[in-house]
PDB file of C-alpha atoms and ligand atoms in Angstrom:
ATOM      1  CA  MET Y   1     100.182  95.779  75.494  1.00  0.00           C
ATOM      2  CA  ALA Y   2     101.138  96.400  78.947  1.00  0.00           C
ATOM      3  CA  ILE Y   3      98.999  98.685  82.366  1.00  0.00           C
ATOM      4  CA  VAL Y   4     101.751 101.137  84.762  1.00  0.00           C
ATOM      5  CA  THR Y   5      99.740 102.351  87.240  1.00  0.00           C
ATOM      6  CA  GLY Y   6     101.516 105.896  88.135  1.00  0.00           C
ATOM      7  CA  GLY Y   7     103.260 106.179  85.359  1.00  0.00           C
ATOM      8  CA  SER Y   8     103.413 110.020  85.049  1.00  0.00           C
ATOM      9  CA  ARG Y   9     106.545 110.209  87.252  1.00  0.00           C
ATOM     10  CA  GLY Y  10     109.250 108.011  88.612  1.00  0.00           C
ATOM     11  CA  ILE Y  11     109.635 104.390  89.033  1.00  0.00           C
ATOM     12  CA  GLY Y  12     106.342 104.336  86.971  1.00  0.00           C
ATOM     13  CA  ARG Y  13     106.741 106.446  84.540  1.00  0.00           C
ATOM     14  CA  ALA Y  14     111.027 104.634  83.685  1.00  0.00           C
ATOM     15  CA  VAL Y  15     108.981 101.114  83.634  1.00  0.00           C
ATOM     16  CA  ALA Y  16     106.218 103.174  81.101  1.00  0.00           C
ATOM     17  CA  ALA Y  17     109.386 104.071  79.299  1.00  0.00           C
ATOM     18  CA  GLN Y  18     111.208 100.605  79.297  1.00  0.00           C
ATOM     19  CA  LEU Y  19     108.836  98.311  78.340  1.00  0.00           C
ATOM     20  CA  ALA Y  20     107.685 100.720  75.305  1.00  0.00           C
ATOM     21  CA  ALA Y  21     111.069  99.785  74.579  1.00  0.00           C
ATOM     22  CA  ASP Y  22     110.735  96.348  74.844  1.00  0.00           C
ATOM     23  CA  GLY Y  23     107.122  96.735  72.015  1.00  0.00           C
ATOM     24  CA  TYR Y  24     104.580  97.244  74.176  1.00  0.00           C
ATOM     25  CA  ASN Y  25     101.594  99.505  73.240  1.00  0.00           C
ATOM     26  CA  ILE Y  26     101.440 101.027  77.156  1.00  0.00           C
ATOM     27  CA  ALA Y  27      98.628 102.610  79.114  1.00  0.00           C
ATOM     28  CA  PHE Y  28      99.310 104.544  82.192  1.00  0.00           C
ATOM     29  CA  CYS Y  29      96.975 106.197  84.988  1.00  0.00           C
ATOM     30  CA  TYR Y  30      97.826 108.697  87.473  1.00  0.00           C
ATOM     31  CA  HIS Y  31      96.428 111.080  90.370  1.00  0.00           C
ATOM     32  CA  SER Y  32      96.824 114.407  88.550  1.00  0.00           C
ATOM     33  CA  GLY Y  33      99.271 113.971  86.142  1.00  0.00           C
ATOM     34  CA  GLY Y  34      99.559 117.415  83.975  1.00  0.00           C
ATOM     35  CA  ASP Y  35     103.057 118.002  82.467  1.00  0.00           C
ATOM     36  CA  ALA Y  36     104.654 114.786  83.691  1.00  0.00           C
ATOM     37  CA  ALA Y  37     101.648 112.587  81.974  1.00  0.00           C
ATOM     38  CA  ALA Y  38     102.736 114.679  79.061  1.00  0.00           C
ATOM     39  CA  GLU Y  39     106.315 113.553  79.693  1.00  0.00           C
ATOM     40  CA  THR Y  40     105.087 110.156  79.810  1.00  0.00           C
ATOM     41  CA  GLU Y  41     103.585 110.323  77.037  1.00  0.00           C
ATOM     42  CA  LYS Y  42     106.559 111.752  74.834  1.00  0.00           C
ATOM     43  CA  LEU Y  43     109.028 109.146  76.312  1.00  0.00           C
ATOM     44  CA  VAL Y  44     106.171 106.098  75.298  1.00  0.00           C
ATOM     45  CA  ARG Y  45     105.851 107.362  71.585  1.00  0.00           C
ATOM     46  CA  GLU Y  46     110.064 107.841  71.006  1.00  0.00           C
ATOM     47  CA  HIS Y  47     109.643 103.731  70.602  1.00  0.00           C
ATOM     48  CA  GLY Y  48     107.177 104.186  68.431  1.00  0.00           C
ATOM     49  CA  VAL Y  49     104.804 102.313  70.494  1.00  0.00           C
ATOM     50  CA  GLU Y  50     100.984 103.452  70.851  1.00  0.00           C
ATOM     51  CA  VAL Y  51     100.116 104.767  74.008  1.00  0.00           C
ATOM     52  CA  TYR Y  52      96.358 105.717  75.902  1.00  0.00           C
ATOM     53  CA  HIS Y  53      96.567 107.775  79.516  1.00  0.00           C
ATOM     54  CA  ALA Y  54      94.292 108.928  81.890  1.00  0.00           C
ATOM     55  CA  PRO Y  55      93.936 110.102  85.288  1.00  0.00           C
ATOM     56  CA  CYS Y  56      92.452 106.974  87.197  1.00  0.00           C
ATOM     57  CA  ASP Y  57      92.210 106.798  91.473  1.00  0.00           C
ATOM     58  CA  VAL Y  58      93.430 103.370  92.107  1.00  0.00           C
ATOM     59  CA  SER Y  59      91.486 103.302  95.325  1.00  0.00           C
ATOM     60  CA  ASP Y  60      88.562 103.457  93.729  1.00  0.00           C
ATOM     61  CA  PHE Y  61      87.409 100.669  91.974  1.00  0.00           C
ATOM     62  CA  ASP Y  62      84.781 101.982  89.545  1.00  0.00           C
ATOM     63  CA  ALA Y  63      87.398 103.908  87.996  1.00  0.00           C
ATOM     64  CA  VAL Y  64      90.079 101.155  87.832  1.00  0.00           C
ATOM     65  CA  GLN Y  65      87.422  99.236  86.200  1.00  0.00           C
ATOM     66  CA  GLU Y  66      86.742 101.771  83.243  1.00  0.00           C
ATOM     67  CA  PHE Y  67      90.595 102.658  82.772  1.00  0.00           C
ATOM     68  CA  VAL Y  68      90.815  99.283  82.007  1.00  0.00           C
ATOM     69  CA  SER Y  69      87.762  98.968  80.059  1.00  0.00           C
ATOM     70  CA  LYS Y  70      88.667 102.318  77.694  1.00  0.00           C
ATOM     71  CA  ALA Y  71      93.263 100.969  77.559  1.00  0.00           C
ATOM     72  CA  THR Y  72      91.921  97.954  76.062  1.00  0.00           C
ATOM     73  CA  LYS Y  73      89.096  99.613  73.627  1.00  0.00           C
ATOM     74  CA  GLU Y  74      92.475 101.765  72.762  1.00  0.00           C
ATOM     75  CA  LEU Y  75      94.875  99.042  72.360  1.00  0.00           C
ATOM     76  CA  GLY Y  76      93.714  95.708  73.209  1.00  0.00           C
ATOM     77  CA  PRO Y  77      93.529  92.996  75.442  1.00  0.00           C
ATOM     78  CA  VAL Y  78      96.290  93.515  78.639  1.00  0.00           C
ATOM     79  CA  TYR Y  79      99.556  91.392  78.888  1.00  0.00           C
ATOM     80  CA  ALA Y  80     101.333  92.993  81.623  1.00  0.00           C
ATOM     81  CA  LEU Y  81     100.140  94.823  84.774  1.00  0.00           C
ATOM     82  CA  VAL Y  82     102.833  97.055  86.208  1.00  0.00           C
ATOM     83  CA  ASN Y  83     101.487  98.156  89.615  1.00  0.00           C
ATOM     84  CA  SER Y  84     103.759 101.293  90.769  1.00  0.00           C
ATOM     85  CA  ALA Y  85     101.225 103.888  92.211  1.00  0.00           C
ATOM     86  CA  GLY Y  86     102.017 104.626  95.746  1.00  0.00           C
ATOM     87  CA  ILE Y  87     102.281 107.366  97.899  1.00  0.00           C
ATOM     88  CA  VAL Y  88     103.814 107.820 101.567  1.00  0.00           C
ATOM     89  CA  ARG Y  89     102.262 109.778 104.997  1.00  0.00           C
ATOM     90  CA  ASP Y  90     105.157 109.280 107.325  1.00  0.00           C
ATOM     91  CA  ASN Y  91     104.582 109.102 110.781  1.00  0.00           C
ATOM     92  CA  PRO Y  92     105.632 107.882 113.973  1.00  0.00           C
ATOM     93  CA  MET Y  93     102.095 105.484 114.783  1.00  0.00           C
ATOM     94  CA  VAL Y  94     101.090 107.183 118.135  1.00  0.00           C
ATOM     95  CA  LEU Y  95     101.442 110.170 115.959  1.00  0.00           C
ATOM     96  CA  MET Y  96      99.272 109.007 112.793  1.00  0.00           C
ATOM     97  CA  PRO Y  97      95.961 110.180 111.544  1.00  0.00           C
ATOM     98  CA  VAL Y  98      93.803 107.590 111.269  1.00  0.00           C
ATOM     99  CA  GLU Y  99      93.276 109.343 107.657  1.00  0.00           C
ATOM    100  CA  ASP Y 100      97.294 108.923 106.774  1.00  0.00           C
ATOM    101  CA  TRP Y 101      96.234 104.930 107.517  1.00  0.00           C
ATOM    102  CA  ARG Y 102      93.730 104.824 105.616  1.00  0.00           C
ATOM    103  CA  ALA Y 103      95.119 106.868 102.087  1.00  0.00           C
ATOM    104  CA  VAL Y 104      97.991 104.275 102.175  1.00  0.00           C
ATOM    105  CA  ILE Y 105      96.166 101.420 103.152  1.00  0.00           C
ATOM    106  CA  ASP Y 106      93.789 102.046 100.149  1.00  0.00           C
ATOM    107  CA  THR Y 107      96.400 103.802  97.265  1.00  0.00           C
ATOM    108  CA  ASN Y 108      98.816 101.131  97.960  1.00  0.00           C
ATOM    109  CA  LEU Y 109      97.193  98.131  98.733  1.00  0.00           C
ATOM    110  CA  SER Y 110      93.705  98.272  97.724  1.00  0.00           C
ATOM    111  CA  GLY Y 111      95.036 100.075  94.681  1.00  0.00           C
ATOM    112  CA  THR Y 112      96.972  97.267  93.905  1.00  0.00           C
ATOM    113  CA  PHE Y 113      94.432  94.744  94.189  1.00  0.00           C
ATOM    114  CA  HIS Y 114      91.928  96.861  92.002  1.00  0.00           C
ATOM    115  CA  PHE Y 115      93.616  96.297  89.217  1.00  0.00           C
ATOM    116  CA  CYS Y 116      95.015  93.039  89.711  1.00  0.00           C
ATOM    117  CA  ARG Y 117      91.713  92.081  90.130  1.00  0.00           C
ATOM    118  CA  THR Y 118      90.368  93.639  87.140  1.00  0.00           C
ATOM    119  CA  VAL Y 119      92.633  92.190  85.017  1.00  0.00           C
ATOM    120  CA  ALA Y 120      92.981  88.512  86.168  1.00  0.00           C
ATOM    121  CA  PHE Y 121      89.689  87.154  85.200  1.00  0.00           C
ATOM    122  CA  ASN Y 122      90.982  88.139  81.315  1.00  0.00           C
ATOM    123  CA  PHE Y 123      94.729  86.808  82.062  1.00  0.00           C
ATOM    124  CA  MET Y 124      92.810  83.605  83.309  1.00  0.00           C
ATOM    125  CA  LYS Y 125      90.656  83.881  80.199  1.00  0.00           C
ATOM    126  CA  GLN Y 126      94.329  84.354  77.701  1.00  0.00           C
ATOM    127  CA  LYS Y 127      95.873  81.382  79.601  1.00  0.00           C
ATOM    128  CA  GLU Y 128      98.602  84.653  79.857  1.00  0.00           C
ATOM    129  CA  GLY Y 129      99.155  87.622  81.688  1.00  0.00           C
ATOM    130  CA  VAL Y 130     102.130  89.157  84.276  1.00  0.00           C
ATOM    131  CA  ILE Y 131     101.581  90.946  87.079  1.00  0.00           C
ATOM    132  CA  VAL Y 132     104.593  92.677  89.130  1.00  0.00           C
ATOM    133  CA  ASN Y 133     103.103  94.898  91.681  1.00  0.00           C
ATOM    134  CA  MET Y 134     105.633  97.411  93.962  1.00  0.00           C
ATOM    135  CA  SER Y 135     106.642  96.390  97.200  1.00  0.00           C
ATOM    136  CA  SER Y 136     109.411  98.702  98.692  1.00  0.00           C
ATOM    137  CA  ILE Y 137     112.164  97.049 101.647  1.00  0.00           C
ATOM    138  CA  ALA Y 138     109.567  98.831 104.168  1.00  0.00           C
ATOM    139  CA  GLY Y 139     107.408  96.257 103.216  1.00  0.00           C
ATOM    140  CA  VAL Y 140     110.513  93.439 103.913  1.00  0.00           C
ATOM    141  CA  TYR Y 141     111.713  94.813 107.217  1.00  0.00           C
ATOM    142  CA  GLY Y 142     110.011  97.983 108.219  1.00  0.00           C
ATOM    143  CA  ASN Y 143     110.932 101.656 108.765  1.00  0.00           C
ATOM    144  CA  PRO Y 144     109.639 103.484 111.975  1.00  0.00           C
ATOM    145  CA  THR Y 145     107.739 106.363 110.651  1.00  0.00           C
ATOM    146  CA  GLN Y 146     106.088 104.461 108.326  1.00  0.00           C
ATOM    147  CA  THR Y 147     104.100 101.902 109.967  1.00  0.00           C
ATOM    148  CA  ASN Y 148     100.986 102.780 107.554  1.00  0.00           C
ATOM    149  CA  TYR Y 149     103.404 102.662 104.332  1.00  0.00           C
ATOM    150  CA  SER Y 150     104.984  98.872 105.934  1.00  0.00           C
ATOM    151  CA  ALA Y 151     101.707  97.078 105.996  1.00  0.00           C
ATOM    152  CA  SER Y 152     100.680  98.370 102.471  1.00  0.00           C
ATOM    153  CA  LYS Y 153     104.023  96.537 100.943  1.00  0.00           C
ATOM    154  CA  ALA Y 154     103.964  93.445 103.639  1.00  0.00           C
ATOM    155  CA  GLY Y 155     100.535  93.299 102.417  1.00  0.00           C
ATOM    156  CA  ILE Y 156     101.336  93.496  98.518  1.00  0.00           C
ATOM    157  CA  GLN Y 157     104.037  90.888  99.020  1.00  0.00           C
ATOM    158  CA  GLY Y 158     101.563  88.726 100.871  1.00  0.00           C
ATOM    159  CA  MET Y 159      98.641  89.545  98.216  1.00  0.00           C
ATOM    160  CA  SER Y 160     101.093  88.878  95.328  1.00  0.00           C
ATOM    161  CA  ALA Y 161     102.509  85.506  96.628  1.00  0.00           C
ATOM    162  CA  ALA Y 162      98.952  84.366  97.425  1.00  0.00           C
ATOM    163  CA  LEU Y 163      97.806  85.342  93.725  1.00  0.00           C
ATOM    164  CA  ALA Y 164     100.734  83.474  92.068  1.00  0.00           C
ATOM    165  CA  LYS Y 165      99.187  80.642  93.479  1.00  0.00           C
ATOM    166  CA  GLU Y 166      96.356  80.864  92.797  1.00  0.00           C
ATOM    167  CA  VAL Y 167      96.720  81.923  88.837  1.00  0.00           C
ATOM    168  CA  ALA Y 168     100.205  80.046  88.105  1.00  0.00           C
ATOM    169  CA  SER Y 169      98.309  76.924  86.296  1.00  0.00           C
ATOM    170  CA  TYR Y 170      97.136  79.390  84.062  1.00  0.00           C
ATOM    171  CA  GLY Y 171     100.612  80.392  82.682  1.00  0.00           C
ATOM    172  CA  ILE Y 172     100.288  84.023  84.534  1.00  0.00           C
ATOM    173  CA  ARG Y 173     103.288  84.562  86.341  1.00  0.00           C
ATOM    174  CA  VAL Y 174     102.942  87.180  89.965  1.00  0.00           C
ATOM    175  CA  ASN Y 175     105.867  88.808  91.283  1.00  0.00           C
ATOM    176  CA  ALA Y 176     107.033  92.069  93.518  1.00  0.00           C
ATOM    177  CA  VAL Y 177     109.866  94.481  93.371  1.00  0.00           C
ATOM    178  CA  ALA Y 178     111.082  95.754  96.845  1.00  0.00           C
ATOM    179  CA  PRO Y 179     113.468  98.849  96.073  1.00  0.00           C
ATOM    180  CA  GLY Y 180     115.140 100.139  98.404  1.00  0.00           C
ATOM    181  CA  PHE Y 181     116.539 104.179  97.887  1.00  0.00           C
ATOM    182  CA  ILE Y 182     115.671 105.459  94.547  1.00  0.00           C
ATOM    183  CA  GLU Y 183     116.030 108.713  93.544  1.00  0.00           C
ATOM    184  CA  THR Y 184     112.513 109.776  92.737  1.00  0.00           C
ATOM    185  CA  ASP Y 185     109.859 113.061  93.638  1.00  0.00           C
ATOM    186  CA  MET Y 186     109.062 110.028  96.486  1.00  0.00           C
ATOM    187  CA  THR Y 187     112.751 110.456  97.800  1.00  0.00           C
ATOM    188  CA  GLU Y 188     113.579 113.438  97.018  1.00  0.00           C
ATOM    189  CA  ALA Y 189     110.916 115.255  99.726  1.00  0.00           C
ATOM    190  CA  LEU Y 190     112.251 113.569 102.380  1.00  0.00           C
ATOM    191  CA  PRO Y 191     114.447 115.749 104.694  1.00  0.00           C
ATOM    192  CA  GLU Y 192     118.292 116.308 104.562  1.00  0.00           C
ATOM    193  CA  LYS Y 193     119.250 113.904 107.455  1.00  0.00           C
ATOM    194  CA  ILE Y 194     116.942 111.193 106.550  1.00  0.00           C
ATOM    195  CA  ARG Y 195     118.482 111.357 103.004  1.00  0.00           C
ATOM    196  CA  ALA Y 196     121.767 111.132 104.220  1.00  0.00           C
ATOM    197  CA  SER Y 197     121.529 108.750 107.086  1.00  0.00           C
ATOM    198  CA  ALA Y 198     119.623 106.128 104.425  1.00  0.00           C
ATOM    199  CA  LEU Y 199     122.882 106.287 102.006  1.00  0.00           C
ATOM    200  CA  LYS Y 200     124.915 105.626 104.760  1.00  0.00           C
ATOM    201  CA  SER Y 201     123.136 102.426 105.357  1.00  0.00           C
ATOM    202  CA  ILE Y 202     123.520 101.010 101.821  1.00  0.00           C
ATOM    203  CA  PRO Y 203     126.796  99.327 101.207  1.00  0.00           C
ATOM    204  CA  MET Y 204     127.333 100.666  97.080  1.00  0.00           C
ATOM    205  CA  LYS Y 205     126.793 104.474  98.507  1.00  0.00           C
ATOM    206  CA  ARG Y 206     124.458 105.418  96.465  1.00  0.00           C
ATOM    207  CA  TYR Y 207     121.122 105.827  95.660  1.00  0.00           C
ATOM    208  CA  GLY Y 208     119.158 103.497  92.833  1.00  0.00           C
ATOM    209  CA  GLY Y 209     118.022 104.985  90.085  1.00  0.00           C
ATOM    210  CA  ALA Y 210     113.795 104.587  88.914  1.00  0.00           C
ATOM    211  CA  ALA Y 211     115.676 103.143  85.625  1.00  0.00           C
ATOM    212  CA  GLU Y 212     117.694 100.572  87.315  1.00  0.00           C
ATOM    213  CA  VAL Y 213     114.239  99.512  88.696  1.00  0.00           C
ATOM    214  CA  ALA Y 214     112.498  98.929  85.482  1.00  0.00           C
ATOM    215  CA  ASP Y 215     115.289  96.869  84.003  1.00  0.00           C
ATOM    216  CA  LEU Y 216     114.428  94.265  87.256  1.00  0.00           C
ATOM    217  CA  VAL Y 217     110.365  95.048  85.894  1.00  0.00           C
ATOM    218  CA  SER Y 218     111.385  94.510  82.457  1.00  0.00           C
ATOM    219  CA  PHE Y 219     113.089  90.815  83.014  1.00  0.00           C
ATOM    220  CA  LEU Y 220     110.163  89.730  85.309  1.00  0.00           C
ATOM    221  CA  VAL Y 221     107.922  91.002  82.600  1.00  0.00           C
ATOM    222  CA  SER Y 222     110.017  88.765  79.763  1.00  0.00           C
ATOM    223  CA  ASP Y 223     109.896  84.855  79.180  1.00  0.00           C
ATOM    224  CA  LYS Y 224     113.532  85.375  80.661  1.00  0.00           C
ATOM    225  CA  ALA Y 225     111.839  85.357  83.460  1.00  0.00           C
ATOM    226  CA  ALA Y 226     109.533  82.541  82.891  1.00  0.00           C
ATOM    227  CA  TYR Y 227     110.538  80.014  85.524  1.00  0.00           C
ATOM    228  CA  ILE Y 228     110.227  82.658  88.318  1.00  0.00           C
ATOM    229  CA  THR Y 229     106.945  83.330  89.944  1.00  0.00           C
ATOM    230  CA  GLY Y 230     106.071  84.445  93.372  1.00  0.00           C
ATOM    231  CA  GLU Y 231     109.022  86.020  94.622  1.00  0.00           C
ATOM    232  CA  VAL Y 232     110.015  89.083  96.118  1.00  0.00           C
ATOM    233  CA  ILE Y 233     112.790  90.660  94.536  1.00  0.00           C
ATOM    234  CA  GLN Y 234     114.999  93.618  96.138  1.00  0.00           C
ATOM    235  CA  ILE Y 235     116.416  96.051  94.351  1.00  0.00           C
ATOM    236  CA  ASP Y 236     118.476  98.467  97.412  1.00  0.00           C
ATOM    237  CA  GLY Y 237     122.164  98.581  96.624  1.00  0.00           C
ATOM    238  CA  GLY Y 238     122.786  95.819  99.041  1.00  0.00           C
ATOM    239  CA  VAL Y 239     120.803  97.748 102.078  1.00  0.00           C
ATOM    240  CA  ALA Y 240     119.763  93.567 103.472  1.00  0.00           C
ATOM    241  CA  LEU Y 241     123.091  93.248 103.688  1.00  0.00           C
TER     242      LEU Y 241
HETATM  243  P1  NAP K   1     106.606 108.951  92.738  1.00  0.00           P
HETATM  244  O1  NAP K   1     107.568 109.763  92.341  1.00  0.00           O
HETATM  245  O2  NAP K   1     105.631 110.213  94.147  1.00  0.00           O
HETATM  246  O3  NAP K   1     105.418 109.203  91.898  1.00  0.00           O
HETATM  247  C1  NAP K   1     104.250 108.514  92.268  1.00  0.00           C
HETATM  248  C2  NAP K   1     103.090 107.841  91.445  1.00  0.00           C
HETATM  249  O4  NAP K   1     102.457 107.149  91.720  1.00  0.00           O
HETATM  250  C3  NAP K   1     102.652 108.900  90.362  1.00  0.00           C
HETATM  251  O5  NAP K   1     102.626 108.879  89.296  1.00  0.00           O
HETATM  252  C4  NAP K   1     101.425 109.512  91.163  1.00  0.00           C
HETATM  253  O6  NAP K   1     100.811 109.928  90.102  1.00  0.00           O
HETATM  254  C5  NAP K   1     101.151 107.546  90.976  1.00  0.00           C
HETATM  255  N1  NAP K   1      99.570 107.939  91.954  1.00  0.00           N
HETATM  256  C6  NAP K   1      99.877 108.332  93.383  1.00  0.00           C
HETATM  257  N2  NAP K   1      98.785 107.997  94.255  1.00  0.00           N
HETATM  258  C7  NAP K   1      97.485 107.600  93.333  1.00  0.00           C
HETATM  259  C8  NAP K   1      96.045 106.683  93.400  1.00  0.00           C
HETATM  260  N3  NAP K   1      95.562 107.068  94.338  1.00  0.00           N
HETATM  261  N4  NAP K   1      95.860 106.667  92.135  1.00  0.00           N
HETATM  262  C9  NAP K   1      96.501 106.854  90.887  1.00  0.00           C
HETATM  263  N5  NAP K   1      97.783 106.737  90.576  1.00  0.00           N
HETATM  264  C10 NAP K   1      99.067 107.588  91.724  1.00  0.00           C
HETATM  265  O7  NAP K   1     106.606 107.397  93.303  1.00  0.00           O
HETATM  266  P2  NAP K   1     107.793 106.316  93.372  1.00  0.00           P
HETATM  267  O8  NAP K   1     109.049 106.758  93.985  1.00  0.00           O
HETATM  268  O9  NAP K   1     108.065 106.773  91.400  1.00  0.00           O
HETATM  269  O10 NAP K   1     107.728 105.357  93.569  1.00  0.00           O
HETATM  270  C11 NAP K   1     107.114 104.539  92.653  1.00  0.00           C
HETATM  271  C12 NAP K   1     106.746 102.977  93.675  1.00  0.00           C
HETATM  272  O11 NAP K   1     107.560 102.909  93.721  1.00  0.00           O
HETATM  273  C13 NAP K   1     105.040 103.471  95.248  1.00  0.00           C
HETATM  274  O12 NAP K   1     103.911 102.311  95.256  1.00  0.00           O
HETATM  275  C14 NAP K   1     106.438 103.049  95.923  1.00  0.00           C
HETATM  276  O13 NAP K   1     105.096 102.576  97.175  1.00  0.00           O
HETATM  277  C15 NAP K   1     107.275 102.270  95.590  1.00  0.00           C
HETATM  278  N6  NAP K   1     108.759 102.693  95.783  1.00  0.00           N
HETATM  279  C16 NAP K   1     109.347 103.615  95.913  1.00  0.00           C
HETATM  280  C17 NAP K   1     110.972 103.989  96.472  1.00  0.00           C
HETATM  281  C18 NAP K   1     111.816 105.081  96.409  1.00  0.00           C
HETATM  282  O14 NAP K   1     113.064 105.144  96.994  1.00  0.00           O
HETATM  283  N7  NAP K   1     111.749 106.226  95.370  1.00  0.00           N
HETATM  284  C19 NAP K   1     111.601 102.894  97.240  1.00  0.00           C
HETATM  285  C20 NAP K   1     110.592 101.277  97.497  1.00  0.00           C
HETATM  286  C21 NAP K   1     109.386 101.403  96.642  1.00  0.00           C
HETATM  287  P3  NAP K   1     100.782 111.942  90.125  1.00  0.00           P
HETATM  288  O15 NAP K   1     101.687 112.365  89.986  1.00  0.00           O
HETATM  289  O16 NAP K   1      99.499 112.256  89.619  1.00  0.00           O
HETATM  290  O17 NAP K   1     100.342 112.061  91.873  1.00  0.00           O
END
């Protein structure tokens, strides 16, 4: 079974659908969910696998433990964990409310820790398991107006590398994916001026698709990536060049 956080929309939804196509039963969570979660469920079921989903605020450790426990009861042991739940609360640092700093760190960084912390011990007992954590190129290079988001994503990279070292000898792999500008609700919400300037900075002259990120996650989860751990893999149309 594979768990995907933030599976109701965007990259998480595409990952849930792709891992279902790869044959995994899927458990996914979200904050509010609604019709979007029902749409992901439909996409997953098209691949003939089992699905469990529920709201679970990733920033709440007790809720995360309860979600994993229920998902395991429904679908059996967890083999793969993909942490995709994330939010932005943009502002220049001098204007950033402390609550917005905390909300982004609590959701993106602590949320990822909560899920890793909850599955890691069972992965060690199983002597197998794969974790893919969603970072961002903002965590590699920093983005102005995103000190909170960039810090959360850089934190995810450090945490993933440290955990990869802790658990490698148990047959567990941990990697991070750092997407550039991907077409989802998160980037749709940006002002047109910022979208246009982002496009200019991309050598491939287009935004990425959520399905393209999902293909990378699928590869990292698969045995084709059996000797890859502790990496941060960028998928950004060449922004870094
Ligand atoms: P999105 O379309 O806004 O979807 C975010 C997902 O996260 C939704 O399913 C949302 O659930 C869920 N979520 C938010 N807060 C949550 C919480 N506290 N507990 C549980 N679930 C929560 O975002 P996206 O663009 O797919 O981004 C997915 C991940 O990729 C994020 O970590 C993001 O930082 C990262 N990323 C995105 C881009 C990009 O260009 N889009 C680039 C780099 C990295 P609800 O719908 O219920 O709120």
